[in-house]
Coordinates of C-alpha atoms in Angstrom, one line a residue:
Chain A
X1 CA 0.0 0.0 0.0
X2 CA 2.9 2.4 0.2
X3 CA 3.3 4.2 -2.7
X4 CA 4.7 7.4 -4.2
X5 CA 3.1 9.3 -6.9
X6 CA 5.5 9.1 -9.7
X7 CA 2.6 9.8 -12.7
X8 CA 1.1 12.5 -12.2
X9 CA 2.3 15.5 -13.9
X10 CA 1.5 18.2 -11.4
X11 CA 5.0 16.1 -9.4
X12 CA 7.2 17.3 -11.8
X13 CA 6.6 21.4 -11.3
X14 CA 6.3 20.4 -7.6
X15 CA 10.0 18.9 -7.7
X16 CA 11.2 21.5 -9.8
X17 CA 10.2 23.8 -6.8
X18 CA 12.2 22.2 -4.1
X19 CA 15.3 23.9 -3.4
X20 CA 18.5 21.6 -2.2
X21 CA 20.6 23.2 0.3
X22 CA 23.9 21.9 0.8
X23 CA 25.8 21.5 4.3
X24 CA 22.7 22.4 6.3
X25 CA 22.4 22.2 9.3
X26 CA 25.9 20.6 9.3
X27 CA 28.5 19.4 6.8
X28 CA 27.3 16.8 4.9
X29 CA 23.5 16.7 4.6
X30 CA 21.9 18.0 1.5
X31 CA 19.0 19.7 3.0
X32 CA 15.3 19.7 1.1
X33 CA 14.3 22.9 1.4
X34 CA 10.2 23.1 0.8
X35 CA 9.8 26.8 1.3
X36 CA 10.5 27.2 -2.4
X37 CA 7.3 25.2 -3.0
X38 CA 5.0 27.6 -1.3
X39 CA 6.5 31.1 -3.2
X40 CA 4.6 29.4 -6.0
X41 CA 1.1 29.5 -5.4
X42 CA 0.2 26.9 -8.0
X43 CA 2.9 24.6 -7.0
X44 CA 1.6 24.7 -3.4
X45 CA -2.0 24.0 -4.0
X46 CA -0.8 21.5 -6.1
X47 CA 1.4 19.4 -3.3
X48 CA -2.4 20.1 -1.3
X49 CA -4.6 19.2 -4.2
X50 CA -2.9 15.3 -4.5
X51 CA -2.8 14.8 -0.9
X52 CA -6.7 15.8 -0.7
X53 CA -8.0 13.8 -3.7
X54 CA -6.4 10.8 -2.4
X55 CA -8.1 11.2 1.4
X56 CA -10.9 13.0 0.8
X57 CA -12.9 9.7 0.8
X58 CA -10.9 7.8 3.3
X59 CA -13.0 8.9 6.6
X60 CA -10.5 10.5 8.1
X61 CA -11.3 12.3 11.3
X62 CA -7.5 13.7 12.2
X63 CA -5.2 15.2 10.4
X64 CA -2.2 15.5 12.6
X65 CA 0.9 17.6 11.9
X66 CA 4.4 17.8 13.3
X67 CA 5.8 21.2 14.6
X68 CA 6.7 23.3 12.4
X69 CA 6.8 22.3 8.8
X70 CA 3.9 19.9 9.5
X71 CA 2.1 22.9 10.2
X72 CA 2.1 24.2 6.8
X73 CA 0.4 21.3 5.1
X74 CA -1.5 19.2 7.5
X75 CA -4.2 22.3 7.6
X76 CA -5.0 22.8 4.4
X77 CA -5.5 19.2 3.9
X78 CA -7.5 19.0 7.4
X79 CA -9.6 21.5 6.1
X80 CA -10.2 20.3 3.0
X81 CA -11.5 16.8 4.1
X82 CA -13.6 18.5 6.9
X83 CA -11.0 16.9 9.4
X84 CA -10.0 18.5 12.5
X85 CA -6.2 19.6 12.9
X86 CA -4.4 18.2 16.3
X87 CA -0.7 19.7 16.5
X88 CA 2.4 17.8 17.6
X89 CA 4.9 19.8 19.1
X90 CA 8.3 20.1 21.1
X91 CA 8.1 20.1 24.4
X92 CA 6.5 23.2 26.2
X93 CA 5.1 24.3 23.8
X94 CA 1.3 23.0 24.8
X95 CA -0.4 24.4 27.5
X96 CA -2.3 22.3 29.6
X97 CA -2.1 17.8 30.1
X98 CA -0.5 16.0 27.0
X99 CA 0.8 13.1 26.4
X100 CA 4.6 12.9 25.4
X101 CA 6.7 10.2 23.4
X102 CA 10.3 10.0 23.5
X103 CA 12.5 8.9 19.9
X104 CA 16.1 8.7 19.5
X105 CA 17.7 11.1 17.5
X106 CA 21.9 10.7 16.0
X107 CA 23.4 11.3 19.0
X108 CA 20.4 11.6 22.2
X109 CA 16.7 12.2 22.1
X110 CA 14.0 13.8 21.3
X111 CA 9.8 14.2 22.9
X112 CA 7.1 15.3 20.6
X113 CA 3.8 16.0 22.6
X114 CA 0.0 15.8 22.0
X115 CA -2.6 17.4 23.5
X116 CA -5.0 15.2 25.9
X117 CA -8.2 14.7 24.8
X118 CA -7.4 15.7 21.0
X119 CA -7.6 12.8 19.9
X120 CA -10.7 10.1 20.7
X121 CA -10.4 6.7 20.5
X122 CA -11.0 4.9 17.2
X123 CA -11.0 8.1 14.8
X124 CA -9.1 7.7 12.1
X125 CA -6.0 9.5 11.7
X126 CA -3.5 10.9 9.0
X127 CA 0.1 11.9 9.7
X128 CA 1.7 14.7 7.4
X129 CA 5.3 16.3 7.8
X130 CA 7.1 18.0 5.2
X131 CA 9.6 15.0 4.7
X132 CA 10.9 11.6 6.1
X133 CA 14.3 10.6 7.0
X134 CA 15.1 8.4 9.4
X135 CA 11.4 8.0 10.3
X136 CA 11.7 8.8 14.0
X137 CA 9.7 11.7 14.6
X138 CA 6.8 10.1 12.0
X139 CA 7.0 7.0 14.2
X140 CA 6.6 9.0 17.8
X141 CA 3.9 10.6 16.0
X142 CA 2.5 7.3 15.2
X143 CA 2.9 6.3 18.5
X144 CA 0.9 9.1 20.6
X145 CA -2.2 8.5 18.0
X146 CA -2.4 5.3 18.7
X147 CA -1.8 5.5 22.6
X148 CA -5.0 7.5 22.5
X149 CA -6.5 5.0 20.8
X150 CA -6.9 6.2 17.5
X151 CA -6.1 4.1 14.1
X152 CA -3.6 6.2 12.0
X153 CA -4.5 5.1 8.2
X154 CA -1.5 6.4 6.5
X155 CA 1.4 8.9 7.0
X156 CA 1.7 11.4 4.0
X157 CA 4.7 13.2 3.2
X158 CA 6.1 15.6 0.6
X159 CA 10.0 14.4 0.4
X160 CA 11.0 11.1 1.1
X161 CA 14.8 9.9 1.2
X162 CA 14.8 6.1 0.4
X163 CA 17.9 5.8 1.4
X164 CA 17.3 6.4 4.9
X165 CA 14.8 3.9 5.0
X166 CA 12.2 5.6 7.0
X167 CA 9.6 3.7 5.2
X168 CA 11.0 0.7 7.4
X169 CA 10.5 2.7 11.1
X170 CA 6.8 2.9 10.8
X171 CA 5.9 -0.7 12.3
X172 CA 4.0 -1.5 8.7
X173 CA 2.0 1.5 8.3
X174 CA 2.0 2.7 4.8
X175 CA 3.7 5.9 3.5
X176 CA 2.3 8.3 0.8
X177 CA 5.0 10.6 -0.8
X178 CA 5.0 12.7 -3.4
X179 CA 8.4 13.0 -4.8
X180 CA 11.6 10.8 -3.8
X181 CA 15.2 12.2 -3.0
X182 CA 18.4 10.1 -4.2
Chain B
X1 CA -31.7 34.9 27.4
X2 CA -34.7 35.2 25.3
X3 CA -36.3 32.9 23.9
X4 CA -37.7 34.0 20.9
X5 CA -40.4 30.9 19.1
X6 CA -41.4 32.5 16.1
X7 CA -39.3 34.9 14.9
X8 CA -35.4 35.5 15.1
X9 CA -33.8 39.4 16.4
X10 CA -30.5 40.0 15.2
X11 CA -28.3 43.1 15.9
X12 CA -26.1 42.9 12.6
X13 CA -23.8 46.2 12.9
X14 CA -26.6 47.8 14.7
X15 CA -29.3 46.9 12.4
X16 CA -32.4 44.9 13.6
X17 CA -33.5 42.2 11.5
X18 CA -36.8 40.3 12.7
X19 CA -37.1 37.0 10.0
X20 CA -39.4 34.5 10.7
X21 CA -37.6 30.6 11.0
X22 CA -37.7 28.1 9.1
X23 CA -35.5 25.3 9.5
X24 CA -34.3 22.3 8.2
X25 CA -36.6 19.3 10.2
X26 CA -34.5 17.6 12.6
X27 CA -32.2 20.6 13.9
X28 CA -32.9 22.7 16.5
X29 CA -30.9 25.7 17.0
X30 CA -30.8 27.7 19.7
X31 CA -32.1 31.2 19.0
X32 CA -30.7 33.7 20.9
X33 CA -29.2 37.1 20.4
X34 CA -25.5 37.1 19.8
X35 CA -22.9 38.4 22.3
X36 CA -20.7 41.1 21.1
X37 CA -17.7 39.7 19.4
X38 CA -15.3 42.1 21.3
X39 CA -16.1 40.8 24.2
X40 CA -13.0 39.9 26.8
X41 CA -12.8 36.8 26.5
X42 CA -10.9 35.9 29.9
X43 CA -13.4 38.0 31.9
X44 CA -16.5 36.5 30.5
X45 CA -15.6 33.0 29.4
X46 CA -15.5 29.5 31.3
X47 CA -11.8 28.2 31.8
X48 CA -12.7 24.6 29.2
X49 CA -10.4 21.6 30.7
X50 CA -11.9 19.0 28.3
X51 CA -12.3 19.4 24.6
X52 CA -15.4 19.3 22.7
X53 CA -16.1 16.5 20.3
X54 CA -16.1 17.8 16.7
X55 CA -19.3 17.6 14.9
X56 CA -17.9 16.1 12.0
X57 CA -20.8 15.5 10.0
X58 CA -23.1 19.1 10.9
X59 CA -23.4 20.5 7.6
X60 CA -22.0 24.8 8.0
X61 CA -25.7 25.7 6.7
X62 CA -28.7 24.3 9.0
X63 CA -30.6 26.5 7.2
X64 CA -31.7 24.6 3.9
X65 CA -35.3 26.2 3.1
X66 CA -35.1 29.9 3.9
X67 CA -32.0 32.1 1.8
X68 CA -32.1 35.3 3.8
X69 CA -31.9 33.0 7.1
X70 CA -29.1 31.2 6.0
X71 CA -27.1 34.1 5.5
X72 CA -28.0 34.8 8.6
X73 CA -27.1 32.3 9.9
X74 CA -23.8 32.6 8.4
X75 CA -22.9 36.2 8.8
X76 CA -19.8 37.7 10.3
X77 CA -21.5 37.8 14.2
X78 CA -22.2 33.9 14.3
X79 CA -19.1 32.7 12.9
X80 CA -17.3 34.7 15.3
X81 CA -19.2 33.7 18.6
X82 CA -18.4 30.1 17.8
X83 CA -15.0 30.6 17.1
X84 CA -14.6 32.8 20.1
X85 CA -16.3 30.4 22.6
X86 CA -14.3 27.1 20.7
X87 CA -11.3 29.0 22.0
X88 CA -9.8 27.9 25.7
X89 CA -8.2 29.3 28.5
X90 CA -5.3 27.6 29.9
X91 CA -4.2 29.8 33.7
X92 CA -0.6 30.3 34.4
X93 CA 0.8 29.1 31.4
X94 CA 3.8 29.5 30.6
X95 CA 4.2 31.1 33.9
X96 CA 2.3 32.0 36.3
X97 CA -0.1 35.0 36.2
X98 CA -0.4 34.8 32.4
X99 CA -4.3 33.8 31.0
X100 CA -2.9 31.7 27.9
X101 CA -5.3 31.7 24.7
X102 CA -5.7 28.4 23.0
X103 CA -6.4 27.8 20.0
X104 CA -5.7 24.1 19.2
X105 CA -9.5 23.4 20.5
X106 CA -10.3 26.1 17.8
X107 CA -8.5 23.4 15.4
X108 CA -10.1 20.3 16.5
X109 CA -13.7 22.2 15.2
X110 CA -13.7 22.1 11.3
X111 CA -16.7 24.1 11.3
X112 CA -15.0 27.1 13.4
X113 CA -11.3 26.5 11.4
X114 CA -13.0 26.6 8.6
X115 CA -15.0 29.9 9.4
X116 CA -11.5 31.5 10.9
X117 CA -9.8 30.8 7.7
X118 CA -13.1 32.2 5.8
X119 CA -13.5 35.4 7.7
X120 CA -10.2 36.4 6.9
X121 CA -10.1 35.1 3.5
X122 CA -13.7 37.6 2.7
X123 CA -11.6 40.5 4.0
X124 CA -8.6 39.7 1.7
X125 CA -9.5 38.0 -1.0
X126 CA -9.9 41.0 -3.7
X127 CA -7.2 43.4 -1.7
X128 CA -4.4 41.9 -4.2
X129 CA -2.1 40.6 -1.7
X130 CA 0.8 38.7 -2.9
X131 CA 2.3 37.6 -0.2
X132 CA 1.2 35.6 3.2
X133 CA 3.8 35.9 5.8
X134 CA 3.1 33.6 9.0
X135 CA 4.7 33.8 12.4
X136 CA 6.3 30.0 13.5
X137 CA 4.8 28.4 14.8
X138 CA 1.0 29.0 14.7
X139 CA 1.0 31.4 12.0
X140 CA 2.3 28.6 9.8
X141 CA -1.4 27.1 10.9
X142 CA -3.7 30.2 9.6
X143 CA -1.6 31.5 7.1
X144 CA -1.0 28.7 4.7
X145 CA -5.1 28.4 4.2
X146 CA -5.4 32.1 3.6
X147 CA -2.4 32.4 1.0
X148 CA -3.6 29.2 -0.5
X149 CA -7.2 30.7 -1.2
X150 CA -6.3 34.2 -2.3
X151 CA -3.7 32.9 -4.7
X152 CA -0.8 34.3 -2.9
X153 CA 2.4 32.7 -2.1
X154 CA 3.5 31.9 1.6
X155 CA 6.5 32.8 3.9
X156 CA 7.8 31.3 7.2
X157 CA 9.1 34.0 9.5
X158 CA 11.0 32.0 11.7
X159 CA 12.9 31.8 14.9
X160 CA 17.1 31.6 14.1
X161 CA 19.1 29.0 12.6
X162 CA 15.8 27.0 11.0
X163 CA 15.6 28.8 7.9
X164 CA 18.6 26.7 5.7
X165 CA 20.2 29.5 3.1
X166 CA 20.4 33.0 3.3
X167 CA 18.3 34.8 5.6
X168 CA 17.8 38.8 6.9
X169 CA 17.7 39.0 10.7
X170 CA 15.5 41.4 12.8
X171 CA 16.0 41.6 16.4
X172 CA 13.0 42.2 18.6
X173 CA 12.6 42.8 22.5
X174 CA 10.8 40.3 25.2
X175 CA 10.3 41.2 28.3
X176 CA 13.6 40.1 29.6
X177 CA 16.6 40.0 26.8
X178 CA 16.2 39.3 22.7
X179 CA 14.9 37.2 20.6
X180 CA 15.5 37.4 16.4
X181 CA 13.4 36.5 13.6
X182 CA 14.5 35.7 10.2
X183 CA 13.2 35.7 6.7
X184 CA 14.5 34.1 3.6
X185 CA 16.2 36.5 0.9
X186 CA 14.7 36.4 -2.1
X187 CA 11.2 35.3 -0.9
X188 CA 9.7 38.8 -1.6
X189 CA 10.0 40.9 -4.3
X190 CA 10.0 45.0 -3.7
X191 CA 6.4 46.5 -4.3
X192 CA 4.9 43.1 -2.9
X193 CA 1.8 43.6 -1.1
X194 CA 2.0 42.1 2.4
X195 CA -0.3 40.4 4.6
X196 CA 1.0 39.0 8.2
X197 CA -0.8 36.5 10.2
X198 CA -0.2 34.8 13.5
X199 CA -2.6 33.4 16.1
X200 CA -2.4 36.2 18.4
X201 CA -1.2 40.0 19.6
X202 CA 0.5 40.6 22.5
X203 CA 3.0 43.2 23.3
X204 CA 3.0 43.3 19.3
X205 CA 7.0 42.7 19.4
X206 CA 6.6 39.9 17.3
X207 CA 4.5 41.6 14.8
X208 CA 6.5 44.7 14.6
X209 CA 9.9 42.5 13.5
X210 CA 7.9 40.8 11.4
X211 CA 6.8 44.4 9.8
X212 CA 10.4 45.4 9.6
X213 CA 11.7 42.3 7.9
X214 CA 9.0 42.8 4.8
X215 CA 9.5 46.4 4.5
X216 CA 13.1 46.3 4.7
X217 CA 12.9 44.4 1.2
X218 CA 10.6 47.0 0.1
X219 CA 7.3 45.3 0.9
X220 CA 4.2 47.1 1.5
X221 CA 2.3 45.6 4.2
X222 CA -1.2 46.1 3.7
X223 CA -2.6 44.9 7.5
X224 CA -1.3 42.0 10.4
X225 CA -4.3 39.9 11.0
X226 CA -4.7 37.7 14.2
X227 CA -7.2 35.7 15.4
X228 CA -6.8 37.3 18.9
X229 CA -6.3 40.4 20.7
X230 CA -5.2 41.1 24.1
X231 CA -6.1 44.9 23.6
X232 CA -4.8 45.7 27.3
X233 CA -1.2 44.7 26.4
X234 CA -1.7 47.4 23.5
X235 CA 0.2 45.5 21.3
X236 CA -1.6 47.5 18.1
X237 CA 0.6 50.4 19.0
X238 CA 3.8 48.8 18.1
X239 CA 3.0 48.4 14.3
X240 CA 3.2 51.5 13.7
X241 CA 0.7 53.2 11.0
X242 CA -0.1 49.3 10.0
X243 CA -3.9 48.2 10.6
X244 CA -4.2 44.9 12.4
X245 CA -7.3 43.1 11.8
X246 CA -8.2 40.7 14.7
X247 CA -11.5 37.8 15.2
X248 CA -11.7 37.7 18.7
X249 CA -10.8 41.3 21.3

């Protein structure tokens, strides 16, 4: 069921958009830079447009996006599908009870946070963040929908990296991407 | 509050409006004249500590038979007494003493998200703005919906060292020390028309770098648009001769 969408051809002026950034944030990575994507308005309705005609009949209840750059596309799509938005943040950054998840990052760790009572048991949930990597923070995500009892359906992203195999960290859930980084 | 069986009152911008009901069978909605959207909300509203369900599946118009009371029903007023009350109050966060405005219940409402994007996306919509700048974190939650419907492109004003590239810098003061905001070059053009957007106005120092950044570039920025206001911190004084545009006072 996981699957990237290699045919359509609104992919190909969203890819165009996507800046690379070399060294950032250290020596080495090649950094996917989406901000690019949204200075061009038809680009960016584009990236929402596929995500939205492939959920819009899939019952979901929850769109939930991680801080920050989750931020940007998990509303749109939310509002679109007539899904409510729940945000997953850093820590702190909620106010009142949440519920946190821990997930390992290079070198230490990292908490992501939801809000309790966000999120009822058996809705139906979608996951969106800009990209995937490693998969960590998409699998904490995963992890906090489901401790309150929710089914996440899919995770959608705009960037994948294959190589990192992120598709592998998400404990069989599929992944939806629209364009692939080698 | 009166209840009022036959007919509906409305005070819309001081007009009274007396239409007779008639609504779709099977709902019943509560008639009763609207509070005044710039009402406080921390001196008049209940603190919420559990979230309401969304009602997924309530169509935006009740109102399927009558034309004149389904615009009514969706005028500016309604729209903004749900989204106000959808809002909650969390005390003595992040420190205590401070009333914090939450808006993530607003979020888990499509109905309400949807009229908070739609209010501001009326007011905008034909004012040629080309550019949507939103404040990380939750400006990067209203203003990607409003760019996205009035054809303009979007732009993360963010905190330092997340924006990869070349960025300008604006510092800004808190109440103890600095903070900076940063902006990527190149994003806007000079002679841009400017729209900024975050959740809410404070002491405006956010808003006011934010300001600075654009027109530094040689933006105009039409208006700063927020969902809330905390008029008594009289952050609308920091932006200068910039309008601000706020939902909820």
């Amino acid at each position: 069921m996981s699957s990237c969408k290699e045919d359509d051809p609104r992919i190909d002026g969203i890819q165009s958009r996507i800046r690379v950034v070399p060294n950032f944030p250290k020596p080495g990575i090649m950094f996917q830079d989406i901000t690019t994507v949204l200075l061009d308005p038809k680009a960016f309705k584009d990236t929402i447009d596929l995500f939205v005609e492939r959920y819009k009949s899939k019952n979901i209840t929850v769109v939930a996006g991680i801080e920050a750059r989750g931020f940007i596309f998990g509303p749109p799509i939310a509002l679109a599908i007539g899904a409510k938005f729940v945000p997953l943040r850093k820590p702190k950054k909620l106010p009142g009870k949440v519920i946190r998840e821990e997930y390992d990052l290079e070198y230490g760790s990292d908490c992501l946070e939801m809000h309790v009572g966000a999120v009822e048991s058996e809705e139906r949930a979608l996951v969106v963040d800009d990209l995937i990597a490693t998969g960590g923070t998409l699998c904490a995500a995963m992890n906090l929908l489901e401790r309150a009892g929710a089914e996440v359906v899919e995770c959608a992203c705009v960037i994948e990296i294959p190589d990192l195999k992120g598709r592998d960290r998400l404990n069989g859930k599929p992944l939806f991407v629209l364009v692939e980084s080698r | 509050m009166a209840t009022i069986p036959n007919s509906l009152v409305l005070k819309i911008s001081g007009a009274k409006i007396v239409l007779p009901i008639n609504y779709h069978s099977g709902n019943s909605v509560k008639t009763k004249l609207l509070p005044n959207p710039k009402t406080p909300i921390a001196s008049t509203r209940k603190t919420s500590p559990i979230y309401r369900p969304a009602n997924t599946t309530r169509p935006l118009q009740q109102i399927k038979s009558s034309h004149m009371a389904a615009q009514i029903v969706d005028s500016a007023d309604n729209r903004i007494s749900r989204i106000s009350s959808s809002i909650r109050v969390i005390p003595d966060f992040p420190k205590p003493g401070i009333m914090f405005q939450d808006i993530t219940t607003l979020l888990l409402d499509p109905n309400a998200f949807k009229d908070t994007i739609d209010l501001f996306v009326e007011r905008y919509k034909d004012k040629n703005i080309n550019v949507v700048a939103g404040i990380e974190a939750r400006g990067f939650i209203f203003g990607p919906p409003i760019a996205l419907a009035i054809g303009a492109k979007f732009v993360p004003m963010r905190k330092p060292k997340k924006l990869p590239g070349e960025v300008i810098s604006e510092e800004y003061s808190l109440e103890y020390g600095t903070d900076t905001m940063e902006m990527h070059v190149g994003a806007v053009q000079a002679g841009e028309r400017a729209l900024v957007v975050d959740d809410l106005i404070a002491t405006g120092g956010t808003l006011s770098a934010a300001i600075r950044l654009l027109e530094r570039v040689g933006v105009v920025v039409v208006e700063c648009a927020c969902v809330i206001e905390l008029p008594e911190l009289k952050g609308r004084n920091r932006l200068g001769d910039k309008p601000l545009f706020v939902l909820v006072s």
